[in-house]
């Protein structure tokens, strides 16, 4: 079982993660966090569960969330920014997870735009940001992160076995989840404060140096539209710049990369 006491003993943030609620089991930590945010819980409030019965992924997928192996958490953010400027959150969250993995293991995953983390081509982390708009601003955003930590080989269901991995599978070692989560809070808070101070350059540069997308021929599936071309870069807000086959450049803010 995850120990809150151990987690608190490692925590070195100013705000993120100090206020925390822990469930042995819940449907989705994002849904719980949204309810807490609606009731006025502050920025940095963290919801954590040892297991999710209906963990949510992007594009209405489910997130496999077996007990005691992964980290399933959702953080309330209240960024004082217009809704149109929310994209950098996606990039900064992926970079924070990557730095945590580097810090806590010997691994260096790659980022797949916008913020999936892959090790040897297999997914180890997924990030789901849900925001509640208020006029043109953000009332709050829920930053949901799921990381496969101590899953063993052969423990993923068949449909995930070839596409997913865990930190334990890749390192051969059990990872201290309490220390990992406290480190994640540290990097998230650092990147977030930087982002609010419009000091995003380091985070963007880090993303550029650790991505698996730029330079590749990609298709972004936006449901009603497929955008195909060569991924050239991300811009300062985290949008993907794609050179279309006709030579035109297109900036893409959302969609699934294929
Ligand atoms: C994805 O890659 O599709 C995003 C997956 C996000 C999963 C996390 S687990 C914690 C939080 N609660 C949820 O229901 N989803 C996110």
Short mmCIF file of C-alpha atoms and ligand atoms in Angstrom, two decimals:
data_model
loop_
_atom_site.label_atom_id
_atom_site.label_comp_id
_atom_site.label_asym_id
_atom_site.label_seq_id
_atom_site.Cartn_x
_atom_site.Cartn_y
_atom_site.Cartn_z
CA UNK A 1 0.00 0.00 0.00
CA UNK A 2 1.18 3.52 -0.80
CA UNK A 3 2.39 5.26 2.39
CA UNK A 4 1.35 8.90 2.71
CA UNK A 5 3.75 9.29 5.60
CA UNK A 6 6.71 8.20 3.48
CA UNK A 7 5.53 10.42 0.61
CA UNK A 8 5.37 13.46 2.91
CA UNK A 9 8.83 12.75 4.28
CA UNK A 10 10.27 13.08 0.75
CA UNK A 11 8.16 16.02 -0.39
CA UNK A 12 10.19 19.17 -1.11
CA UNK A 13 7.64 21.38 -2.91
CA UNK A 14 6.20 24.67 -1.72
CA UNK A 15 2.58 23.85 -2.61
CA UNK A 16 2.05 20.86 -4.91
CA UNK A 17 1.05 17.68 -3.10
CA UNK A 18 0.88 19.08 0.44
CA UNK A 19 -2.87 18.85 0.35
CA UNK A 20 -3.60 15.26 -0.67
CA UNK A 21 -6.45 12.78 -0.59
CA UNK A 22 -5.74 9.09 -1.04
CA UNK A 23 -8.13 6.34 -2.10
CA UNK A 24 -7.47 2.62 -1.99
CA UNK A 25 -9.79 2.47 -4.96
CA UNK A 26 -11.76 4.98 -6.98
CA UNK A 27 -13.34 5.29 -10.45
CA UNK A 28 -11.06 7.98 -11.84
CA UNK A 29 -8.80 10.37 -9.93
CA UNK A 30 -9.52 13.02 -12.60
CA UNK A 31 -13.25 12.80 -11.84
CA UNK A 32 -12.60 13.02 -8.10
CA UNK A 33 -10.24 15.98 -8.54
CA UNK A 34 -12.83 17.80 -10.67
CA UNK A 35 -15.37 17.43 -7.87
CA UNK A 36 -12.87 18.77 -5.33
CA UNK A 37 -12.00 21.68 -7.64
CA UNK A 38 -15.70 22.52 -8.03
CA UNK A 39 -15.97 22.61 -4.25
CA UNK A 40 -13.10 25.11 -4.14
CA UNK A 41 -10.03 23.04 -3.30
CA UNK A 42 -6.91 25.05 -4.11
CA UNK A 43 -4.16 24.76 -6.65
CA UNK A 44 -1.74 21.94 -5.85
CA UNK A 45 -4.43 19.72 -4.28
CA UNK A 46 -3.59 16.14 -5.22
CA UNK A 47 -5.85 13.11 -5.61
CA UNK A 48 -4.14 9.73 -5.58
CA UNK A 49 -5.53 6.22 -5.83
CA UNK A 50 -3.94 2.79 -5.49
CA UNK A 51 -6.34 1.48 -8.10
CA UNK A 52 -8.84 2.94 -10.59
CA UNK A 53 -11.91 1.05 -11.70
CA UNK A 54 -12.59 3.37 -14.66
CA UNK A 55 -9.32 5.17 -15.30
CA UNK A 56 -9.72 7.47 -18.29
CA UNK A 57 -7.32 7.96 -21.18
CA UNK A 58 -7.39 10.45 -24.03
CA UNK A 59 -9.97 9.98 -26.81
CA UNK A 60 -12.38 8.20 -24.44
CA UNK A 61 -10.05 5.28 -23.93
CA UNK A 62 -9.60 3.52 -20.61
CA UNK A 63 -6.40 3.62 -18.60
CA UNK A 64 -5.38 0.25 -17.17
CA UNK A 65 -4.98 0.89 -13.44
CA UNK A 66 -4.30 -2.29 -11.41
CA UNK A 67 -3.80 -2.02 -7.67
CA UNK A 68 -0.50 -1.17 -5.96
CA UNK A 69 1.62 -1.17 -9.11
CA UNK A 70 1.16 2.18 -10.82
CA UNK A 71 0.73 5.79 -9.86
CA UNK A 72 -2.65 7.27 -10.73
CA UNK A 73 -2.91 10.87 -9.66
CA UNK A 74 -4.63 14.13 -10.53
CA UNK A 75 -3.52 17.60 -9.55
CA UNK A 76 -5.74 20.67 -9.39
CA UNK A 77 -4.29 23.71 -11.17
CA UNK A 78 -5.74 27.20 -11.28
CA UNK A 79 -3.57 28.92 -13.89
CA UNK A 80 -4.35 32.63 -14.23
CA UNK A 81 -4.18 32.46 -18.01
CA UNK A 82 -6.58 32.67 -20.94
CA UNK A 83 -7.89 29.35 -22.22
CA UNK A 84 -6.02 29.92 -25.48
CA UNK A 85 -2.70 29.71 -23.61
CA UNK A 86 -3.24 26.37 -21.92
CA UNK A 87 -1.25 24.20 -24.40
CA UNK A 88 2.14 24.59 -22.68
CA UNK A 89 0.73 22.70 -19.68
CA UNK A 90 0.77 19.56 -21.78
CA UNK A 91 4.42 19.93 -22.67
CA UNK A 92 5.56 20.88 -19.19
CA UNK A 93 3.81 17.88 -17.66
CA UNK A 94 5.47 15.42 -20.04
CA UNK A 95 8.86 16.99 -19.39
CA UNK A 96 8.32 16.80 -15.61
CA UNK A 97 7.53 13.08 -15.80
CA UNK A 98 10.56 12.48 -17.99
CA UNK A 99 12.87 14.30 -15.56
CA UNK A 100 11.40 12.31 -12.67
CA UNK A 101 12.05 9.03 -14.46
CA UNK A 102 15.63 10.12 -15.18
CA UNK A 103 16.08 11.10 -11.56
CA UNK A 104 14.60 7.95 -10.05
CA UNK A 105 15.92 5.36 -12.51
CA UNK A 106 18.72 5.06 -15.03
CA UNK A 107 16.22 5.37 -17.90
CA UNK A 108 15.67 8.17 -20.38
CA UNK A 109 12.31 7.77 -22.13
CA UNK A 110 11.34 9.67 -25.27
CA UNK A 111 8.38 12.02 -25.59
CA UNK A 112 5.83 11.44 -28.28
CA UNK A 113 3.90 14.61 -29.05
CA UNK A 114 2.16 15.94 -27.19
CA UNK A 115 3.13 14.12 -24.01
CA UNK A 116 3.18 10.31 -24.12
CA UNK A 117 6.32 8.80 -22.68
CA UNK A 118 7.84 5.82 -24.44
CA UNK A 119 10.62 3.46 -23.46
CA UNK A 120 11.90 1.24 -26.27
CA UNK A 121 8.82 2.27 -28.23
CA UNK A 122 6.40 1.18 -25.49
CA UNK A 123 4.18 3.46 -23.46
CA UNK A 124 5.06 3.95 -19.80
CA UNK A 125 3.02 7.05 -18.97
CA UNK A 126 -0.09 8.84 -20.16
CA UNK A 127 -1.29 12.34 -19.34
CA UNK A 128 -4.84 13.62 -19.48
CA UNK A 129 -5.49 17.32 -18.91
CA UNK A 130 -9.10 18.40 -18.54
CA UNK A 131 -9.90 22.05 -18.15
CA UNK A 132 -12.97 23.91 -16.94
CA UNK A 133 -13.34 27.13 -18.90
CA UNK A 134 -14.80 30.28 -17.39
CA UNK A 135 -15.56 32.80 -20.14
CA UNK A 136 -12.21 32.95 -21.97
CA UNK A 137 -10.19 31.95 -18.93
CA UNK A 138 -9.52 28.72 -17.07
CA UNK A 139 -11.42 28.23 -13.84
CA UNK A 140 -9.31 25.17 -13.11
CA UNK A 141 -7.48 22.42 -14.92
CA UNK A 142 -7.07 18.83 -13.82
CA UNK A 143 -3.71 17.34 -14.65
CA UNK A 144 -4.09 13.56 -14.59
CA UNK A 145 -1.03 11.35 -14.81
CA UNK A 146 -0.87 7.57 -15.01
CA UNK A 147 2.51 5.84 -14.82
CA UNK A 148 3.22 2.13 -15.06
CA UNK A 149 5.71 1.70 -12.25
CA UNK A 150 6.00 -1.77 -10.71
CA UNK A 151 4.01 -3.90 -13.17
CA UNK A 152 5.75 -7.19 -13.93
CA UNK A 153 6.30 -8.70 -17.35
CA UNK A 154 3.19 -10.61 -18.40
CA UNK A 155 0.89 -8.59 -16.15
CA UNK A 156 -0.55 -6.33 -18.83
CA UNK A 157 -3.73 -7.48 -20.56
CA UNK A 158 -3.28 -8.93 -24.06
CA UNK A 159 -4.28 -5.75 -25.89
CA UNK A 160 -1.56 -3.77 -24.06
CA UNK A 161 1.18 -6.39 -23.77
CA UNK A 162 3.07 -5.32 -26.89
CA UNK A 163 2.47 -1.58 -26.55
CA UNK A 164 2.99 -0.94 -22.81
CA UNK A 165 5.85 -1.28 -20.40
CA UNK A 166 6.68 -0.34 -16.81
CA UNK A 167 9.69 1.11 -15.03
CA UNK A 168 10.19 -2.20 -13.23
CA UNK A 169 10.19 -4.17 -16.49
CA UNK A 170 12.76 -1.79 -17.98
CA UNK A 171 15.08 -1.58 -14.96
CA UNK A 172 14.53 -4.97 -13.34
CA UNK A 173 14.07 -3.15 -10.04
CA UNK A 174 11.19 -2.23 -7.76
CA UNK A 175 10.68 1.52 -7.75
CA UNK A 176 9.87 3.46 -4.57
CA UNK A 177 6.50 4.98 -5.51
CA UNK A 178 6.45 7.46 -2.62
CA UNK A 179 9.84 8.91 -3.55
CA UNK A 180 8.88 8.90 -7.22
CA UNK A 181 5.68 10.85 -6.61
CA UNK A 182 7.41 13.43 -4.44
CA UNK A 183 10.02 13.94 -7.14
CA UNK A 184 7.25 14.29 -9.74
CA UNK A 185 5.59 16.99 -7.64
CA UNK A 186 8.93 18.81 -7.48
CA UNK A 187 9.45 18.88 -11.26
CA UNK A 188 5.81 19.69 -11.98
CA UNK A 189 5.87 22.65 -9.62
CA UNK A 190 9.20 23.89 -11.00
CA UNK A 191 8.02 23.73 -14.63
CA UNK A 192 4.61 25.18 -13.80
CA UNK A 193 6.03 28.19 -11.95
CA UNK A 194 8.39 28.73 -14.89
CA UNK A 195 5.48 28.53 -17.31
CA UNK A 196 3.44 31.11 -15.37
CA UNK A 197 6.46 33.42 -15.36
CA UNK A 198 6.69 32.93 -19.13
CA UNK A 199 10.04 31.23 -18.64
CA UNK A 200 9.36 28.16 -20.74
CA UNK A 201 12.48 28.09 -22.87
CA UNK A 202 14.32 25.44 -20.85
CA UNK A 203 11.28 23.15 -20.80
CA UNK A 204 10.71 23.48 -24.55
CA UNK A 205 14.39 22.88 -25.26
CA UNK A 206 14.33 19.78 -23.06
CA UNK A 207 11.27 18.51 -24.94
CA UNK A 208 13.06 19.11 -28.26
CA UNK A 209 16.11 17.16 -27.08
CA UNK A 210 14.08 14.17 -25.86
CA UNK A 211 11.33 13.63 -28.41
CA UNK A 212 10.53 10.86 -30.80
CA UNK A 213 8.36 12.96 -33.14
CA UNK A 214 10.29 15.76 -34.81
CA UNK A 215 11.87 14.69 -38.08
CA UNK A 216 9.34 11.93 -38.65
CA UNK A 217 6.56 11.61 -41.16
CA UNK A 218 3.41 11.80 -39.05
CA UNK A 219 -0.35 11.73 -39.28
CA UNK A 220 -2.36 13.60 -36.67
CA UNK A 221 -5.86 12.23 -36.33
CA UNK A 222 -8.28 14.96 -35.26
CA UNK A 223 -11.38 12.83 -35.66
CA UNK A 224 -12.89 14.75 -38.55
CA UNK A 225 -9.55 15.44 -40.17
CA UNK A 226 -6.25 13.67 -40.77
CA UNK A 227 -3.17 15.88 -41.09
CA UNK A 228 -0.20 14.21 -42.73
CA UNK A 229 3.27 15.61 -43.23
CA UNK A 230 6.73 15.98 -41.76
CA UNK A 231 6.94 17.00 -38.07
CA UNK A 232 9.36 19.96 -38.00
CA UNK A 233 9.27 21.35 -34.44
CA UNK A 234 7.03 22.51 -31.62
CA UNK A 235 6.32 26.21 -31.15
CA UNK A 236 6.58 28.13 -27.88
CA UNK A 237 3.09 27.01 -26.82
CA UNK A 238 3.68 23.34 -27.57
CA UNK A 239 1.84 23.19 -30.90
CA UNK A 240 3.29 20.76 -33.44
CA UNK A 241 4.56 22.31 -36.68
CA UNK A 242 3.88 20.02 -39.60
CA UNK A 243 5.10 20.56 -43.13
CA UNK A 244 2.33 19.29 -45.36
CA UNK A 245 3.08 17.42 -48.57
CA UNK A 246 2.23 20.58 -50.54
CA UNK A 247 4.96 22.46 -48.65
CA UNK A 248 2.62 24.55 -46.46
CA UNK A 249 3.23 24.64 -42.72
CA UNK A 250 0.43 23.82 -40.31
CA UNK A 251 0.35 24.34 -36.52
CA UNK A 252 -1.52 21.59 -34.71
CA UNK A 253 -2.67 21.97 -31.13
CA UNK A 254 -4.44 18.66 -30.54
CA UNK A 255 -5.09 15.23 -31.98
CA UNK A 256 -3.66 11.75 -31.87
CA UNK A 257 -0.32 11.12 -33.47
CA UNK A 258 -0.06 8.04 -35.66
C1 LIG B 1 -3.62 8.72 -22.13
O1 LIG B 1 -2.47 8.43 -22.45
O2 LIG B 1 -4.57 8.42 -22.86
C2 LIG B 1 -3.85 9.47 -20.85
C3 LIG B 1 -3.96 8.56 -19.67
C4 LIG B 1 -4.15 9.30 -18.36
C5 LIG B 1 -4.37 8.36 -17.20
C6 LIG B 1 -4.42 9.06 -15.87
S1 LIG B 1 -4.39 7.94 -14.52
C7 LIG B 1 -4.73 9.23 -13.42
C8 LIG B 1 -5.75 10.12 -14.09
N1 LIG B 1 -7.09 9.64 -13.84
C9 LIG B 1 -7.68 9.20 -14.93
O3 LIG B 1 -8.83 8.71 -15.00
N2 LIG B 1 -6.87 9.35 -15.99
C10 LIG B 1 -5.62 9.96 -15.61
#
